[in-house]
């Protein structure tokens, strides 16, 4: 079929197979050109099909030369319906990995479930023996726990109402949005979904099964951001979950032998999950404009390549005084943030095209689903039913 984007709010319900493949290839080429990384050799990536997880898998495989096992939660396509973008990304990743002689297998299922954890353990035992790195990069709206309880995360404040500017990415219209406070129950649920509990369950299960190499590293991702976004992010319900994630890193390191856990604070970027947060897309559009003009802009792959090459494996893990790896170092630079604050105060629907990189935002959003890739013929027929080699 000829695949066109079908955007509904902040999701696109179609994905382009060749486009996804081209964008995965661009990321692989970036990592290969950046040079070899003396790092992990057997890597498990949980949440491996999109955004930071996919970029981590690419950095591990094509930078470190690692065997990778990925956990994804994606939809297969058919002749009449496209797969999810993560499915096509993973199919392409495995194909490129095989071409370079790299081991790559993928499990498609709910990473929160005991069943998927057991499947992963079985494959590691059979194929790899042990893993020396575990990347935990889930961004999920809900979690079903082992007793059947379903928790849904919310993006709300934890104080009073918060009113600020937000943008309709499609029209470029700026308006005010008011975000209401989460209830204690909603905060609890958000921590259940996006906090560290499941990360610790993963590491505990892998450790008990004896499939973690002594001296292994595990990393999960967080965000802090500037004051403009604090009420909705750092001090909001999601921020509570991220606090829990950071506390869990310390707990894992203390209570599970042979593994050290880190939280890496990454840069704000357009991904499927960040586009759902009010206020943040406007901030990201301004951030893109400022960082591109200053020659400091990075996407997921630049961030993850640098994380692996410089912060985790380039001669000892580099953290701040709180034990956090700071991949947001460039975003949070005082000169970058000063420029953003000035723009934030004066930006309106009338001047958005000069003040923010809305086109860059839109392009990155389209590229999440395989659209806007260079060299792809979007008028040609696509095989939407392609399989992931290790699954089908
Ligand atoms: P994303 O939406 O691009 O990717 C999330 C991944 O998790 C996808 O591959 C998805 O398929 C997978 N996933 C979701 N639920 C799953 C489940 N139940 N089982 C298995 N896989 C599942 O998100 P992202 O932005 O790359 O986020 C990854 C992490 O990075 C999150 O912890 C997020 O908070 C953090 N982070 C994101 C940003 C940002 O600006 N995007 C910044 C800093 C930190």
Short mmCIF file of C-alpha atoms and ligand atoms in Angstrom, two decimals:
data_model
loop_
_atom_site.label_atom_id
_atom_site.label_comp_id
_atom_site.label_asym_id
_atom_site.label_seq_id
_atom_site.Cartn_x
_atom_site.Cartn_y
_atom_site.Cartn_z
CA UNK A 1 0.00 0.00 0.00
CA UNK A 2 1.00 3.65 -0.30
CA UNK A 3 1.50 4.81 3.28
CA UNK A 4 0.58 8.35 4.31
CA UNK A 5 0.75 9.88 7.79
CA UNK A 6 -2.53 9.87 9.72
CA UNK A 7 -1.97 12.20 12.64
CA UNK A 8 -4.51 12.29 15.45
CA UNK A 9 -3.51 14.78 18.14
CA UNK A 10 -0.09 13.74 19.35
CA UNK A 11 0.02 10.30 17.73
CA UNK A 12 0.33 9.10 14.19
CA UNK A 13 -1.65 5.93 13.52
CA UNK A 14 0.41 4.88 10.50
CA UNK A 15 4.14 4.21 10.06
CA UNK A 16 6.28 3.96 6.95
CA UNK A 17 8.46 0.80 6.69
CA UNK A 18 11.12 2.14 4.32
CA UNK A 19 11.12 5.51 6.10
CA UNK A 20 11.68 3.87 9.50
CA UNK A 21 14.44 1.77 7.95
CA UNK A 22 16.16 4.83 6.45
CA UNK A 23 16.05 6.66 9.79
CA UNK A 24 17.44 3.63 11.67
CA UNK A 25 20.21 3.47 9.05
CA UNK A 26 21.02 7.18 9.58
CA UNK A 27 21.40 6.49 13.30
CA UNK A 28 23.60 3.46 12.68
CA UNK A 29 25.80 5.47 10.30
CA UNK A 30 26.15 8.24 12.88
CA UNK A 31 27.34 5.75 15.52
CA UNK A 32 29.72 3.99 13.14
CA UNK A 33 31.25 7.30 12.05
CA UNK A 34 31.71 8.36 15.66
CA UNK A 35 34.09 5.42 16.17
CA UNK A 36 34.38 2.27 18.26
CA UNK A 37 33.43 2.36 21.93
CA UNK A 38 35.19 0.07 24.35
CA UNK A 39 32.05 -0.82 26.29
CA UNK A 40 29.41 -3.44 26.97
CA UNK A 41 29.39 -6.67 24.99
CA UNK A 42 26.02 -8.24 25.86
CA UNK A 43 23.23 -5.76 26.33
CA UNK A 44 19.56 -6.07 27.26
CA UNK A 45 17.46 -3.06 26.25
CA UNK A 46 13.97 -2.85 27.76
CA UNK A 47 11.88 -0.45 25.64
CA UNK A 48 14.11 -0.87 22.58
CA UNK A 49 11.93 0.14 19.65
CA UNK A 50 11.68 3.94 19.76
CA UNK A 51 13.35 7.08 21.10
CA UNK A 52 16.10 6.75 23.67
CA UNK A 53 15.83 2.95 23.96
CA UNK A 54 16.30 2.39 20.23
CA UNK A 55 19.21 4.84 20.17
CA UNK A 56 20.77 3.01 23.14
CA UNK A 57 20.46 -0.30 21.31
CA UNK A 58 22.10 1.20 18.22
CA UNK A 59 24.93 2.75 20.26
CA UNK A 60 25.52 -0.58 22.04
CA UNK A 61 25.46 -2.69 18.88
CA UNK A 62 27.20 -0.51 16.34
CA UNK A 63 29.40 1.46 18.77
CA UNK A 64 30.43 -1.23 21.25
CA UNK A 65 29.91 -4.20 18.89
CA UNK A 66 27.53 -5.69 21.47
CA UNK A 67 25.07 -8.53 21.13
CA UNK A 68 21.67 -7.03 21.94
CA UNK A 69 18.42 -8.44 23.21
CA UNK A 70 15.54 -5.99 22.92
CA UNK A 71 12.15 -5.94 24.64
CA UNK A 72 9.49 -4.09 22.68
CA UNK A 73 5.70 -3.74 22.83
CA UNK A 74 4.70 -3.20 19.23
CA UNK A 75 2.01 -4.05 16.70
CA UNK A 76 2.71 -6.17 13.67
CA UNK A 77 1.33 -4.93 10.33
CA UNK A 78 -0.71 -6.66 7.65
CA UNK A 79 -1.31 -6.02 3.96
CA UNK A 80 -4.06 -3.56 4.84
CA UNK A 81 -2.69 -1.96 8.03
CA UNK A 82 0.76 -0.66 8.90
CA UNK A 83 2.69 -1.96 11.87
CA UNK A 84 3.69 0.44 14.65
CA UNK A 85 6.87 2.43 13.96
CA UNK A 86 8.72 0.49 16.66
CA UNK A 87 8.01 -2.76 14.80
CA UNK A 88 9.55 -1.43 11.57
CA UNK A 89 12.47 0.13 13.47
CA UNK A 90 13.20 -3.22 15.08
CA UNK A 91 12.88 -5.14 11.82
CA UNK A 92 15.41 -2.74 10.23
CA UNK A 93 17.72 -2.84 13.26
CA UNK A 94 17.89 -6.64 13.19
CA UNK A 95 18.52 -6.67 9.46
CA UNK A 96 21.43 -4.21 9.74
CA UNK A 97 22.81 -6.02 12.80
CA UNK A 98 22.79 -9.35 10.92
CA UNK A 99 24.57 -7.74 7.96
CA UNK A 100 27.36 -6.70 10.36
CA UNK A 101 27.48 -10.11 12.04
CA UNK A 102 25.98 -8.83 15.28
CA UNK A 103 23.68 -10.96 17.43
CA UNK A 104 20.23 -9.34 17.80
CA UNK A 105 17.03 -10.87 19.12
CA UNK A 106 13.79 -9.25 20.19
CA UNK A 107 10.89 -10.16 22.43
CA UNK A 108 7.59 -8.45 21.68
CA UNK A 109 5.44 -8.30 24.80
CA UNK A 110 4.60 -6.39 27.95
CA UNK A 111 7.86 -5.65 29.75
CA UNK A 112 5.96 -5.25 33.04
CA UNK A 113 4.89 -8.92 32.95
CA UNK A 114 6.61 -11.84 34.65
CA UNK A 115 6.16 -13.85 31.46
CA UNK A 116 8.33 -11.50 29.39
CA UNK A 117 10.96 -11.38 32.16
CA UNK A 118 11.08 -15.20 32.12
CA UNK A 119 11.35 -15.31 28.32
CA UNK A 120 14.28 -12.88 28.48
CA UNK A 121 16.04 -14.95 31.13
CA UNK A 122 15.62 -18.11 29.02
CA UNK A 123 17.09 -16.44 25.92
CA UNK A 124 20.03 -14.95 27.83
CA UNK A 125 20.79 -18.36 29.36
CA UNK A 126 20.58 -20.10 26.00
CA UNK A 127 22.32 -17.59 23.76
CA UNK A 128 24.44 -15.18 25.79
CA UNK A 129 25.11 -16.74 29.18
CA UNK A 130 25.04 -13.39 30.96
CA UNK A 131 24.53 -9.70 30.15
CA UNK A 132 26.88 -6.90 31.19
CA UNK A 133 24.50 -3.99 30.62
CA UNK A 134 20.77 -3.48 31.08
CA UNK A 135 19.12 -0.34 29.67
CA UNK A 136 15.68 0.41 31.09
CA UNK A 137 13.93 2.85 28.73
CA UNK A 138 10.21 2.32 29.13
CA UNK A 139 7.79 5.17 28.64
CA UNK A 140 4.36 3.70 29.20
CA UNK A 141 0.92 5.09 29.90
CA UNK A 142 -0.11 2.13 32.07
CA UNK A 143 1.14 -0.96 33.86
CA UNK A 144 -0.65 -4.18 34.65
CA UNK A 145 0.79 -5.66 37.84
CA UNK A 146 1.06 -9.38 38.58
CA UNK A 147 -2.16 -9.31 40.68
CA UNK A 148 -4.05 -7.90 37.68
CA UNK A 149 -4.29 -4.32 38.98
CA UNK A 150 -3.88 -1.75 36.21
CA UNK A 151 -2.22 1.56 37.08
CA UNK A 152 -2.41 4.56 34.71
CA UNK A 153 0.08 7.39 34.84
CA UNK A 154 -1.04 11.02 34.65
CA UNK A 155 0.74 14.22 33.62
CA UNK A 156 -0.46 16.63 36.29
CA UNK A 157 0.95 18.97 38.91
CA UNK A 158 1.35 17.99 42.54
CA UNK A 159 0.63 21.50 43.85
CA UNK A 160 -2.19 23.76 42.69
CA UNK A 161 -3.32 24.60 39.17
CA UNK A 162 -0.51 25.54 36.77
CA UNK A 163 -1.25 27.86 33.87
CA UNK A 164 1.27 28.50 31.13
CA UNK A 165 1.73 28.74 27.38
CA UNK A 166 1.34 25.74 25.13
CA UNK A 167 1.35 25.28 21.38
CA UNK A 168 -0.89 23.43 18.96
CA UNK A 169 1.95 21.93 16.93
CA UNK A 170 -0.24 21.52 13.83
CA UNK A 171 -1.50 25.12 13.59
CA UNK A 172 1.29 26.93 15.48
CA UNK A 173 -1.36 28.57 17.64
CA UNK A 174 -0.15 29.45 21.14
CA UNK A 175 -2.72 29.41 23.91
CA UNK A 176 -2.82 29.11 27.67
CA UNK A 177 -3.35 25.75 29.26
CA UNK A 178 -4.20 25.03 32.86
CA UNK A 179 -3.00 21.78 34.34
CA UNK A 180 -4.80 20.59 37.43
CA UNK A 181 -3.22 18.81 40.40
CA UNK A 182 -3.10 15.03 40.62
CA UNK A 183 -4.79 13.24 43.50
CA UNK A 184 -2.63 11.17 45.87
CA UNK A 185 -4.03 8.06 44.15
CA UNK A 186 -2.99 9.40 40.71
CA UNK A 187 0.51 10.20 41.97
CA UNK A 188 0.76 6.71 43.45
CA UNK A 189 -0.32 5.19 40.13
CA UNK A 190 2.15 7.33 38.14
CA UNK A 191 4.98 6.20 40.42
CA UNK A 192 3.87 2.57 39.90
CA UNK A 193 4.09 2.99 36.12
CA UNK A 194 7.08 5.28 35.62
CA UNK A 195 8.98 4.88 38.92
CA UNK A 196 11.64 2.31 39.66
CA UNK A 197 9.62 -0.64 40.97
CA UNK A 198 9.56 -2.59 37.72
CA UNK A 199 13.22 -1.72 36.99
CA UNK A 200 14.17 -3.27 40.33
CA UNK A 201 11.98 -6.31 39.62
CA UNK A 202 13.84 -6.79 36.34
CA UNK A 203 17.30 -6.55 37.89
CA UNK A 204 16.24 -8.75 40.80
CA UNK A 205 14.85 -11.42 38.47
CA UNK A 206 17.93 -11.38 36.22
CA UNK A 207 20.25 -11.50 39.22
CA UNK A 208 18.38 -14.38 40.89
CA UNK A 209 18.56 -16.29 37.61
CA UNK A 210 22.33 -15.74 37.55
CA UNK A 211 22.33 -14.01 34.16
CA UNK A 212 24.03 -10.75 35.14
CA UNK A 213 27.80 -10.50 34.65
CA UNK A 214 29.73 -9.35 37.72
CA UNK A 215 30.51 -5.64 37.33
CA UNK A 216 27.48 -5.01 35.09
CA UNK A 217 25.85 -1.62 34.71
CA UNK A 218 22.17 -0.77 34.47
CA UNK A 219 20.86 2.62 33.40
CA UNK A 220 17.38 4.19 33.33
CA UNK A 221 16.44 7.59 31.92
CA UNK A 222 15.07 10.72 33.52
CA UNK A 223 14.45 14.39 32.86
CA UNK A 224 14.75 17.50 35.03
CA UNK A 225 14.48 20.56 32.76
CA UNK A 226 14.22 24.28 33.47
CA UNK A 227 11.90 26.13 35.86
CA UNK A 228 9.34 26.83 33.10
CA UNK A 229 8.46 23.13 32.97
CA UNK A 230 8.99 22.28 36.66
CA UNK A 231 5.31 22.39 37.72
CA UNK A 232 4.35 19.91 34.96
CA UNK A 233 7.53 17.82 34.97
CA UNK A 234 10.08 17.88 37.78
CA UNK A 235 7.57 18.88 40.47
CA UNK A 236 4.63 17.14 38.79
CA UNK A 237 3.32 13.59 39.06
CA UNK A 238 5.90 12.34 36.53
CA UNK A 239 8.66 14.03 38.55
CA UNK A 240 7.56 12.02 41.61
CA UNK A 241 8.00 8.88 39.54
CA UNK A 242 11.46 10.05 38.41
CA UNK A 243 12.43 10.74 42.06
CA UNK A 244 11.43 7.16 42.79
CA UNK A 245 13.51 5.97 39.83
CA UNK A 246 16.58 7.81 41.19
CA UNK A 247 16.05 6.37 44.68
CA UNK A 248 15.68 2.91 43.12
CA UNK A 249 19.07 3.24 41.42
CA UNK A 250 20.67 3.57 44.85
CA UNK A 251 18.62 0.64 46.19
CA UNK A 252 19.59 -1.64 43.30
CA UNK A 253 23.28 -0.83 43.71
CA UNK A 254 23.07 -1.47 47.45
CA UNK A 255 20.93 -4.59 47.47
CA UNK A 256 21.85 -6.49 44.30
CA UNK A 257 25.39 -7.83 44.13
CA UNK A 258 27.58 -7.22 41.11
CA UNK A 259 25.53 -4.51 39.41
CA UNK A 260 25.69 -0.72 39.63
CA UNK A 261 22.57 1.25 38.70
CA UNK A 262 22.55 4.76 37.28
CA UNK A 263 19.98 7.29 36.19
CA UNK A 264 20.93 9.35 33.17
CA UNK A 265 19.18 12.70 32.90
CA UNK A 266 18.65 13.17 29.17
CA UNK A 267 17.86 16.12 26.95
CA UNK A 268 14.25 17.06 26.08
CA UNK A 269 13.54 15.71 22.61
CA UNK A 270 10.57 14.97 20.41
CA UNK A 271 9.49 11.40 21.08
CA UNK A 272 6.11 9.76 21.19
CA UNK A 273 5.96 10.19 24.94
CA UNK A 274 7.25 13.78 25.27
CA UNK A 275 4.77 15.03 22.67
CA UNK A 276 1.93 14.10 25.02
CA UNK A 277 3.05 16.49 27.79
CA UNK A 278 1.37 19.93 27.79
CA UNK A 279 3.74 22.98 27.65
CA UNK A 280 6.76 20.77 26.81
CA UNK A 281 6.38 20.83 22.96
CA UNK A 282 6.57 24.66 22.98
CA UNK A 283 9.64 24.50 25.22
CA UNK A 284 11.22 21.89 22.91
CA UNK A 285 10.54 24.04 19.81
CA UNK A 286 12.34 26.99 21.41
CA UNK A 287 15.11 24.74 22.73
CA UNK A 288 15.70 23.35 19.21
CA UNK A 289 15.93 26.86 17.75
CA UNK A 290 18.38 28.07 20.42
CA UNK A 291 20.57 24.95 20.45
CA UNK A 292 20.69 24.68 16.65
CA UNK A 293 21.75 28.33 16.38
CA UNK A 294 24.46 27.75 18.99
CA UNK A 295 25.65 24.56 17.25
CA UNK A 296 24.75 22.48 20.34
CA UNK A 297 21.73 20.52 19.15
CA UNK A 298 21.67 16.74 19.62
CA UNK A 299 19.00 14.13 18.83
CA UNK A 300 18.47 10.76 20.58
CA UNK A 301 21.34 9.09 18.77
CA UNK A 302 23.89 11.85 19.46
CA UNK A 303 22.83 11.76 23.12
CA UNK A 304 23.13 7.98 23.44
CA UNK A 305 26.39 7.72 21.52
CA UNK A 306 27.87 10.36 23.86
CA UNK A 307 26.37 8.63 26.91
CA UNK A 308 28.07 5.37 26.02
CA UNK A 309 31.37 6.80 24.72
CA UNK A 310 31.98 9.53 27.28
CA UNK A 311 29.81 9.16 30.37
CA UNK A 312 29.57 5.40 30.97
CA UNK A 313 32.51 3.76 29.20
CA UNK A 314 35.05 6.50 28.53
CA UNK A 315 37.15 5.75 31.62
CA UNK A 316 34.80 5.47 34.60
CA UNK A 317 31.16 6.52 34.93
CA UNK A 318 30.79 10.30 35.21
CA UNK A 319 28.06 11.58 37.50
CA UNK A 320 27.16 14.83 39.27
CA UNK A 321 27.24 15.26 43.06
CA UNK A 322 23.89 13.45 43.31
CA UNK A 323 25.09 10.41 41.42
CA UNK A 324 23.16 11.34 38.24
CA UNK A 325 24.65 11.13 34.75
CA UNK A 326 23.96 14.52 33.14
CA UNK A 327 23.26 14.20 29.44
CA UNK A 328 21.25 17.41 29.80
CA UNK A 329 24.51 19.28 30.37
CA UNK A 330 24.21 21.28 27.14
CA UNK A 331 20.46 21.90 27.43
CA UNK A 332 20.87 23.23 30.96
CA UNK A 333 23.81 25.52 30.19
CA UNK A 334 23.11 28.98 31.63
CA UNK A 335 23.54 30.73 28.26
CA UNK A 336 21.08 28.32 26.57
CA UNK A 337 18.46 28.70 29.30
CA UNK A 338 18.79 32.51 29.42
CA UNK A 339 17.97 32.72 25.75
CA UNK A 340 14.99 30.39 26.16
CA UNK A 341 13.56 32.41 29.09
CA UNK A 342 13.70 35.61 27.05
CA UNK A 343 11.90 33.98 24.13
CA UNK A 344 9.38 32.30 26.42
CA UNK A 345 8.18 35.65 27.77
CA UNK A 346 7.65 37.22 24.36
CA UNK A 347 6.56 34.28 22.18
CA UNK A 348 3.05 34.41 20.66
CA UNK A 349 1.14 32.92 17.73
CA UNK A 350 2.25 35.97 15.71
CA UNK A 351 6.01 35.52 16.13
CA UNK A 352 6.35 31.76 16.69
CA UNK A 353 8.00 31.10 13.33
CA UNK A 354 10.88 33.49 14.16
CA UNK A 355 11.16 32.54 17.83
CA UNK A 356 10.88 28.73 17.73
CA UNK A 357 11.84 25.84 15.48
CA UNK A 358 8.32 24.55 15.00
CA UNK A 359 9.27 23.10 11.61
CA UNK A 360 12.11 21.17 13.25
CA UNK A 361 9.64 19.90 15.85
CA UNK A 362 7.16 18.81 13.17
CA UNK A 363 9.88 17.11 11.12
CA UNK A 364 11.14 15.20 14.14
CA UNK A 365 7.58 14.19 14.98
CA UNK A 366 6.96 12.92 11.44
CA UNK A 367 10.28 11.06 11.51
CA UNK A 368 9.19 9.14 14.62
CA UNK A 369 6.84 7.32 12.26
CA UNK A 370 9.18 7.04 9.30
CA UNK A 371 8.02 10.13 7.41
CA UNK A 372 10.29 12.97 6.19
CA UNK A 373 13.29 10.65 5.69
CA UNK A 374 15.73 11.61 2.95
CA UNK A 375 15.83 9.37 -0.13
CA UNK A 376 12.52 7.58 0.47
CA UNK A 377 9.86 7.54 -2.25
CA UNK A 378 6.67 8.19 -0.34
CA UNK A 379 4.54 7.69 -3.45
CA UNK A 380 5.77 4.10 -3.93
CA UNK A 381 4.03 0.96 -2.72
CA UNK A 382 5.30 -0.37 0.62
CA UNK A 383 5.26 -3.88 2.01
CA UNK A 384 3.53 -3.12 5.30
CA UNK A 385 3.48 -6.75 6.50
CA UNK A 386 7.25 -7.18 6.94
CA UNK A 387 8.39 -9.27 9.86
CA UNK A 388 11.07 -8.89 12.52
CA UNK A 389 13.63 -11.61 11.63
CA UNK A 390 14.02 -13.04 15.16
CA UNK A 391 10.26 -13.08 15.79
CA UNK A 392 8.80 -14.43 12.57
P1 LIG B 1 9.43 6.53 23.51
O1 LIG B 1 7.94 6.65 23.59
O2 LIG B 1 10.12 7.01 22.30
O3 LIG B 1 9.90 5.03 23.77
C1 LIG B 1 9.37 4.23 24.78
C2 LIG B 1 9.63 2.78 24.48
O4 LIG B 1 9.04 1.97 25.50
C3 LIG B 1 9.02 2.32 23.15
O5 LIG B 1 9.94 1.49 22.48
C4 LIG B 1 7.79 1.52 23.61
O6 LIG B 1 7.40 0.52 22.67
C5 LIG B 1 8.33 0.91 24.88
N1 LIG B 1 7.29 0.42 25.77
C6 LIG B 1 6.25 1.12 26.30
N2 LIG B 1 5.51 0.33 27.07
C7 LIG B 1 6.08 -0.90 27.04
C8 LIG B 1 5.79 -2.15 27.64
N3 LIG B 1 4.74 -2.29 28.47
N4 LIG B 1 6.58 -3.21 27.37
C9 LIG B 1 7.66 -3.08 26.53
N5 LIG B 1 8.00 -1.91 25.94
C10 LIG B 1 7.21 -0.85 26.19
O7 LIG B 1 9.95 7.28 24.82
P2 LIG B 1 11.34 8.00 25.16
O8 LIG B 1 11.08 9.46 25.15
O9 LIG B 1 12.48 7.42 24.45
O10 LIG B 1 11.42 7.60 26.71
C11 LIG B 1 12.29 6.62 27.23
C12 LIG B 1 12.74 7.07 28.60
O11 LIG B 1 13.50 8.29 28.45
C13 LIG B 1 11.59 7.39 29.56
O12 LIG B 1 11.95 6.99 30.85
C14 LIG B 1 11.52 8.91 29.49
O13 LIG B 1 10.94 9.48 30.62
C15 LIG B 1 13.00 9.25 29.35
N6 LIG B 1 13.33 10.60 28.86
C16 LIG B 1 12.71 11.11 27.75
C17 LIG B 1 13.02 12.42 27.34
C18 LIG B 1 12.36 13.04 26.15
O14 LIG B 1 12.41 14.27 26.01
N7 LIG B 1 11.78 12.28 25.26
C19 LIG B 1 13.97 13.18 28.05
C20 LIG B 1 14.61 12.60 29.14
C21 LIG B 1 14.27 11.32 29.55
#
